[in-house]
Amino acid sequence: MSAQAWLDVLIAVIGGAVRVGTPFLFVSLGECLTEKAGRINLGLEGVLVLSAMSGFGAAWLSDSVWIGVLCAGLAGAALALVHGVACSLPRVNDVAVGIGIMLLGTGLAFHLGKPLMEPQAPQIPSLALGGWSNSAAVQAALRINVLFPLGVALAALLQWGFANTRWGLLVRMVGDSADAARALGTSVNGVRIAATVAGGFIAGLGGASLSLYYPGSWNEGLSSGQGLIAVALVIFARWSPLRCLAAALLFGGAGAIGPALQSVGVGGAYYLFNALPYALTLLILVLSCSPTRSARGAPLELGVSR
Amino acid sequence: MPALALQTFRLSKHFGAFTALDQVSLDVRPGTVHALLGENGAGKSTLVKCVVGYYRADEGAVLIDGRETAIPSPTTARALGIGMVYQHFTVVPGMSVAENLLLARGRVPARIDWRAVRAELEAFMATTPFRLDLDARPLELASGEKQKLEILKQLLLRPRLLILDEPTSVLTPQEADEVLGALRERAHSGDCSVLMITHKFREVSAYADDVSVLRRGRLVCSGSVADSSPQLLAQAMMGEGRVAPVTVGRLQVAAPGAVRLQIEGLRVMGDRGEEAVRGLDLQVCSGEIVGVAGVSGNGQREFMQALVGQRPRLAGSVTLEGRPFHARRAENRSQRVRSLPEEPLLNGCVGELSVADNMALREFDQSPFAWAGWVRWRRLAARARAWIEEYGVKTQGEGAMIRTLSGGNVQRAVLARELSGEADLLLVSNPVFGLDFAAVAEIHGRLLAARDAGCSVLLVSEDLDELLELSDRIVVMSGGRIVFQTPARDARRHELGAWMGGRHETAAAPQERAA
Ligand SMILES: Nc1ncnc2c1ncn2[C@@H]1O[C@H](COP(=O)(O)OP(=O)(O)OP(=O)(O)O)[C@@H](O)[C@H]1O
Ligand SMILES: [Mg+2]
């Protein structure tokens, strides 16, 4: 394989990291916010699928992609609200509710999305960052979803906000010790519901970037478990929004290696390459795991059985 | 005058069928220190939690400055100027001391200017007797330091009524004197009223103006401290007919035997990536109680955790009867090692399991409690009932979640598990944290009895009085090392205090004094 081919693979992987990583980024940021408040929302898979469908439907009906994006976020927030409220009832387990929400969200999306298989909706515009190059491959790879920079900004904002704002401190307090929060008179359930809903909205933006950005259509196989993987990414990122960004890009890039290699003619182990992101994640999880370091940043209320 | 007057009028609280508070009418005069006494499980914590709105009373009213006031939540209490230091720590374990203080202060600005906030906190800290690292997380702090953080949190609010639920149980007597002295001064100058729960008569007579006693949810007496005496108070706490046990003498029957536990060059990492225990050598003989004194935060916590296997050891050797000891479950069983960790609810229990299950943790998989892989729950429950009886654990039954027990009763339940049966080595941290005086005497008696039966006891305590009373030999830990040791009968309080305060930094050769 020539140097040029390697370069093409590299560029395709970078492009893929951004393209595939964008939905992961939003879902993992949403999950990060939820988990910081002390709840696990496994339902984000359902949120992702439902918001992808709603966003697509709204964009198609209104003929405006931004209304679509907004509706995707709102649909995500609405479904997350169900999770947040249900988990606030006594003796309700958030993981179990999450699985219920996941099934509800996907089922609802498949049912309501039947008429949306055919039509074409407006697309989220892209930023052409490859203008400096005259290679078509580079230009294609560096044409990125405008939601991506938004996600990067959001990650930075969350990172900063957790440490430097009232809301950030409240969310972390509730996630760290419900008892302490109660003693200070903070409504634990209130903060958790708010964080879950905001997380659902953010994850909904991920849904929009699934259905409203290239290739941009609605079908039932759109997500294939990305919402669940994002939950793992958050753990992998040790509950830090900026590391969520890195993890999403890494995961997206690893996912692009298979197709990129195939496009330059290395197609032998196609399915093996498709498993690469998962293998990579596992490997890094194992390597980065240490009994002393892992504790920092993990919300202590997580995993407390109720 | 800013100090508040607090009255409760026929306050009652039920947990299911159990009456924790029965028509309690308490009167705290403004600008005074009011002490609240009572046995473990008497309802003291429940009473003050009802006052600050953590619990909602089933009947009765709270009167602030003579007016009936509804306090539905701790926020309302805070707005009224009522501050509370809870018995169980309510610091947020994963957030820094600065963040904890800021959250407690309330009025968190939407955007936090950390530079200004830190400067303000540093300035505030300088006006108090405490020093804490603003960047440390409570997760990494010893209980004494956490308690100081709790008190700091409340002082920051300049409360008009300050309620303290056993604030001094993990402080050294000197620290307690400093804190209580400062609080009394504030109260008498009319800045605030203080309601303080305690088990220590010494603190009552030295610092309180008024005292009230709760027994089984009822207020049994209330009046001026000048008119009371420890004997009268003890009698009121225990009730007619029940006499308080006397403390057992500390006389050692036999000279210590052979060395049983040998620790050489032990080094342990702290949570903040620095070495907390730095080359510690120590021996404990059979039939001997070795007391480890020290200001909290000098590595005692990490030392104990490393010994009982909660924390990896960086270097050094620990041998028990000549064999390497790693505190594995099988080793603990065959070498008969037991431990009483500090904060037993966190370190010695599973809060969500029942009292019986928690009491079974050491032996549920051993005969006669297990047979061919099956656990014999009924036998375990029967034994739990016997222990509950023997150790006087107040619980609604052996099936109650251990989390719902009062602080002192959790301690008793763990003690029952660890002290029953024969032990060869006992690793003990702050064993009487939060116990009432009768229980303290009883536990101390049990430790001495174990010692007399030939057991080796390693006792870490922040209470020098306790160490002087129980130990045969006292060592002082400072900066992660043993800096001084002495037989307890020759120990002088001020000398120990000086070593605890870090005199080794100026002393030329600290180990020379070592026996
Ligand atoms: N949430 C709860 N659910 C059920 N029972 C409870 C609960 N909280 C307290 N109790 C019971 O109420 C009684 C009084 O408890 P409380 O914590 O007020 O005791 P206390 O006087 O503070 O004792 P200690 O000195 O041990 O702290 C105890 O018997 C306890 O088991
Ligand atoms: Mg109590």
JSON list of C-alpha atoms in Angstrom, two decimals, chain B residues 35 37 200-206 208-213 221-236:
[
{"chain": "B", "resi": 35, "resn": "ALA", "atom": "CA", "xyz": [-26.81, 20.14, 76.96]},
{"chain": "B", "resi": 37, "resn": "LEU", "atom": "CA", "xyz": [-28.16, 13.84, 77.46]},
{"chain": "B", "resi": 200, "resn": "LYS", "atom": "CA", "xyz": [-19.60, 13.35, 78.32]},
{"chain": "B", "resi": 201, "resn": "PHE", "atom": "CA", "xyz": [-20.52, 14.66, 81.76]},
{"chain": "B", "resi": 202, "resn": "ARG", "atom": "CA", "xyz": [-17.26, 16.58, 81.87]},
{"chain": "B", "resi": 203, "resn": "GLU", "atom": "CA", "xyz": [-18.40, 18.73, 78.96]},
{"chain": "B", "resi": 204, "resn": "VAL", "atom": "CA", "xyz": [-21.79, 19.27, 80.54]},
{"chain": "B", "resi": 205, "resn": "SER", "atom": "CA", "xyz": [-20.42, 20.55, 83.83]},
{"chain": "B", "resi": 206, "resn": "ALA", "atom": "CA", "xyz": [-17.68, 22.60, 82.20]},
{"chain": "B", "resi": 208, "resn": "ALA", "atom": "CA", "xyz": [-23.33, 23.98, 79.70]},
{"chain": "B", "resi": 209, "resn": "ASP", "atom": "CA", "xyz": [-25.71, 26.31, 81.52]},
{"chain": "B", "resi": 210, "resn": "ASP", "atom": "CA", "xyz": [-28.76, 24.07, 81.37]},
{"chain": "B", "resi": 211, "resn": "VAL", "atom": "CA", "xyz": [-29.15, 20.35, 80.90]},
{"chain": "B", "resi": 212, "resn": "SER", "atom": "CA", "xyz": [-32.01, 18.08, 79.83]},
{"chain": "B", "resi": 213, "resn": "VAL", "atom": "CA", "xyz": [-32.17, 14.32, 79.84]},
{"chain": "B", "resi": 221, "resn": "CYS", "atom": "CA", "xyz": [-35.52, 16.04, 83.63]},
{"chain": "B", "resi": 222, "resn": "SER", "atom": "CA", "xyz": [-34.47, 19.52, 82.70]},
{"chain": "B", "resi": 223, "resn": "GLY", "atom": "CA", "xyz": [-32.82, 22.24, 84.71]},
{"chain": "B", "resi": 224, "resn": "SER", "atom": "CA", "xyz": [-29.76, 24.26, 85.50]},
{"chain": "B", "resi": 225, "resn": "VAL", "atom": "CA", "xyz": [-26.38, 22.49, 85.48]},
{"chain": "B", "resi": 226, "resn": "ALA", "atom": "CA", "xyz": [-25.54, 24.11, 88.79]},
{"chain": "B", "resi": 227, "resn": "ASP", "atom": "CA", "xyz": [-28.34, 22.13, 90.43]},
{"chain": "B", "resi": 228, "resn": "SER", "atom": "CA", "xyz": [-27.33, 18.80, 88.94]},
{"chain": "B", "resi": 229, "resn": "SER", "atom": "CA", "xyz": [-24.49, 16.38, 89.41]},
{"chain": "B", "resi": 230, "resn": "PRO", "atom": "CA", "xyz": [-23.12, 13.62, 87.21]},
{"chain": "B", "resi": 231, "resn": "GLN", "atom": "CA", "xyz": [-24.65, 11.07, 89.58]},
{"chain": "B", "resi": 232, "resn": "LEU", "atom": "CA", "xyz": [-28.11, 12.59, 89.30]},
{"chain": "B", "resi": 233, "resn": "LEU", "atom": "CA", "xyz": [-27.82, 12.87, 85.54]},
{"chain": "B", "resi": 234, "resn": "ALA", "atom": "CA", "xyz": [-26.61, 9.30, 85.21]},
{"chain": "B", "resi": 235, "resn": "GLN", "atom": "CA", "xyz": [-29.54, 8.12, 87.26]},
{"chain": "B", "resi": 236, "resn": "ALA", "atom": "CA", "xyz": [-31.96, 10.12, 85.15]}
]
